[in-house]
Every structure is written in C-alpha cells, then in structure tokens.
Amino acid sequence: MTAPTRRQKEAITASPLYIQGDIGLHQPKVSEGKPAVRLVSVEASVDMPPPASSQPAFVQRILGDATRVSSVIPAKSVDLIVTSPPYWQKRDYGHADQLGQEATPAEYVQALIGAMRDWKKVLKNTGSIFLNVGDTYHKRSLVGIPGRIEAAAVDDGWIVRNRIIWAKTSGMPEPAKNRLASRHEYIIHLVLKPNYYYDLHGYSQKYGNGSNPGDIWYVGLERDTGGHLAPFPSEIVERAITLACPYSVCSHCGTPLEREWKRTAELDESRPQARRAMQLALEHGLGPEHIAAIQATGITDAGKAKSYQNGTGRNSEEVQRLAKHAKKVLGGYFREFTFAKRVTTGWKACACGQGEMVPSVVLDPFVGTGTTLDVAARLGHSAYGIDLNPAV
Ligand SMILES: C[S@@+](CC[C@H](N)C(=O)[O-])C[C@H]1O[C@@H](n2cnc3c(N)ncnc32)[C@H](O)[C@@H]1O
C-alpha cells in the first residue's frame, strides 16, 4: 500500500470532524450531528510517559483572522504556537484581510507584532512560539525581515531564545546570475517568560546523539504540496513540538508534565575529546563516585551542588576531594563528564491534585494546508488551526 498523498491527507483533515467557524463575533460552530473532537492515535516510544487521562485530543480548524485568535480560543490555554505567516510581498492569498501585502517592511512587521500581541492572551506563560520566516529581496537588496521581527518582538516584551536556521537540503532553481541562491529560512523561538517548558533531553535523543544538537536544522522541502504554494515541512513542526510542547498538562492549573532525568557516566563516543576522557578515566582508575563528583561540582564548583550538597550550599569535602583528584588526572578533559548522556528517570506532574493530565494544545494561526494539525494529532496533542481561507 502506498502512503497517502498530502491531498488525500487534506481530505481527511477537511472532514466534518473539524470545527469550521468564524473568528469574531461568535464562537465557531460545530458541524451539526458530528462530534467536535476526533480520536487520534499516539506514537509510542520508550521515553514517553504513559497516557495520562481518558480525555481524547481534539483538532479544530477555524475560518478566521490570525490577528484575533483570542476571540475564539480560551485565555492562556495554548502550550505551543508553530506557524509560518505569509512572507512580506511574496504571495497573494486572495483575501482582503490577509497579512503580508503591506506597503513597507515596517508595516508588515507591525502587523505581525500586532497579531502576536493577541497570541499573548491565549499562550500560557510556559508556552513558546516557533515562527518560520524568510527574508525578501526588494530593489535587489535583502530587506532583513527576520532581524526586524526579532527586534520588534523584543521591544514588545518577547524573549527571543533562538534564531534557528532551517538549511534546505533541496531547493527550487533561482534565475539570479550575480548572487547565490537562497537555501535557508529562519525559525524564531520566542517565549513570554524565562521559565518556559523545554525538553532538550527528549529532543536531543530524537534528533541528536544525546548532546545539544545545535540551532541549524537540515530539512528538505516536501514535494507534494497538495496545490498549496507554501506549506512548511512536517519535520519543522515535529521538531518544535518535541522541544517545547509538553506531552500533557493538568486540566485544572495547566501545569505541564515535566521529564525528570539524571546524568550517566556515558559520553558521546563520536567525539574524540570524549573518547580521550574515557581512556584517561580508565587509565587512572576513576570510578562512578569520581564521575558523580565531577557532575556535582561542575566546572567551577559554584552553585552546582544538588544531591551531593552537604547542607551548607557547597559540596561536601569528600565530593570536592574526589572531583579535585579527577580534575588533576583528566586535565582539560574533566569537563567532558559534565555533559555526559542523560537518562529519563520519571515524569513529574503538578501537585495541585485538582485535575487530571490532559493532552497539551498546539495552535497554528496561519494553518494553510494543515501541516501543524496533522503533526500535532499524530503526536497526540490537541490543536487549533486558523486561516482566512478554507483548506484547499
Ligand atoms: C505560508 S501559508 C501557511 C502554510 C502552512 N504552514 C502549511 O503548511 O500549509 C500562510 C497562510 O496564511 C493565511 N493567511 C494570510 N493572512 C491571514 C490572516 N490575517 N489570518 C489568518 N490566515 C491568514 C493564508 O491564507 C495562508 O494559508
């Protein structure tokens, strides 16, 4: 059996099980006689927590304006926003209220920042935005749209955590003769508060080899665009969800389920420095207690003590002695053990005791073909998708 094409998948996501409605004066209407929610299958993985509650994930596609999502989505109910807004003066989506056709870059940026101000109302304080934006050539010059968005976002109270480079492993031919073809776009990661939800460990396991995989994403374009001009690859959405969308949240207080982890003594053997560190440790007979001492003291021994604390806020004398010895024999390779691989030890739910754990919620305010809805549903999350235009 061949895999369904994007058009076939679209036919599924455009089914009446999705809510179709308007943003504005009234709530979206549920198609008569049809359930508002659809059941989704969840991918299993050893590192995933067990399903938390019997409440199924929902997917809602809403006809409406991205600048007014707060009129239909409950306040502070969204865990993650992943979206690709229209790029400045790139494509005409044929709707009077569309974003992207502003006369100047400054007006475009202000329109987008205005929309994001509305998203603040629905995004939880632990939430994130992953905004896929590209630059535009105007009068032969790059306009610098991504940088302008970042600067304006910071001025509007957002915290910019990463400018991820989406390096395209394939691309359309370009007619330009005196400049290089454009082969990258940006994914800007923005948050409201410093203590946002983030699962670097889960992401590293999926997309790296256990250590921090870095801010360049090599992702090819997906060929089957189902007639839509600008869908983004599903991997962009999957990476964002893996990084910054909790598996489940408390239905009462909204707190995300958090992964608990501990460091092991295992290093990334693909790195020559790590291999040398392991060799030195072996030669000098360093044991698990030395590795634990290294990890407890960190590189500077300042403010790192946790389970090895002796009650005074610093590491015990024995831990300091072990770490000192290890540092002496390992030299500069000492620090390799401070980023040894981590393993999941459990999952921590909130302590309010008044709710149950329910699927977390993803929003795409410029949902287009519904890539975000498909990926969110496949991974077991609830999702809202908004667009001025119905699904093609
Ligand atoms: C770049 S496309 C999104 C593509 C999408 N990521 C996908 O994978 O199919 C931008 C979408 O924004 C929609 N759009 C433009 N202005 C809008 C607005 N003010 N509110 C909601 N949607 C809008 C367009 O109709 C278009 O579908």
CSV table of C-alpha atoms in Angstrom, one decimal, residues 88-89 136-143:
chain,number,residue,atom,x,y,z
A,88,TRP,CA,6.3,40.1,3.0
A,89,GLN,CA,5.1,40.7,-0.5
A,136,THR,CA,12.6,39.1,0.8
A,137,TYR,CA,14.5,40.8,-1.9
A,138,HIS,CA,13.3,44.3,-2.7
A,139,LYS,CA,15.0,46.6,-5.2
A,140,ARG,CA,17.8,44.0,-5.3
A,141,SER,CA,18.5,44.1,-1.6
A,142,LEU,CA,17.6,41.7,1.2
A,143,VAL,CA,15.2,43.6,3.4
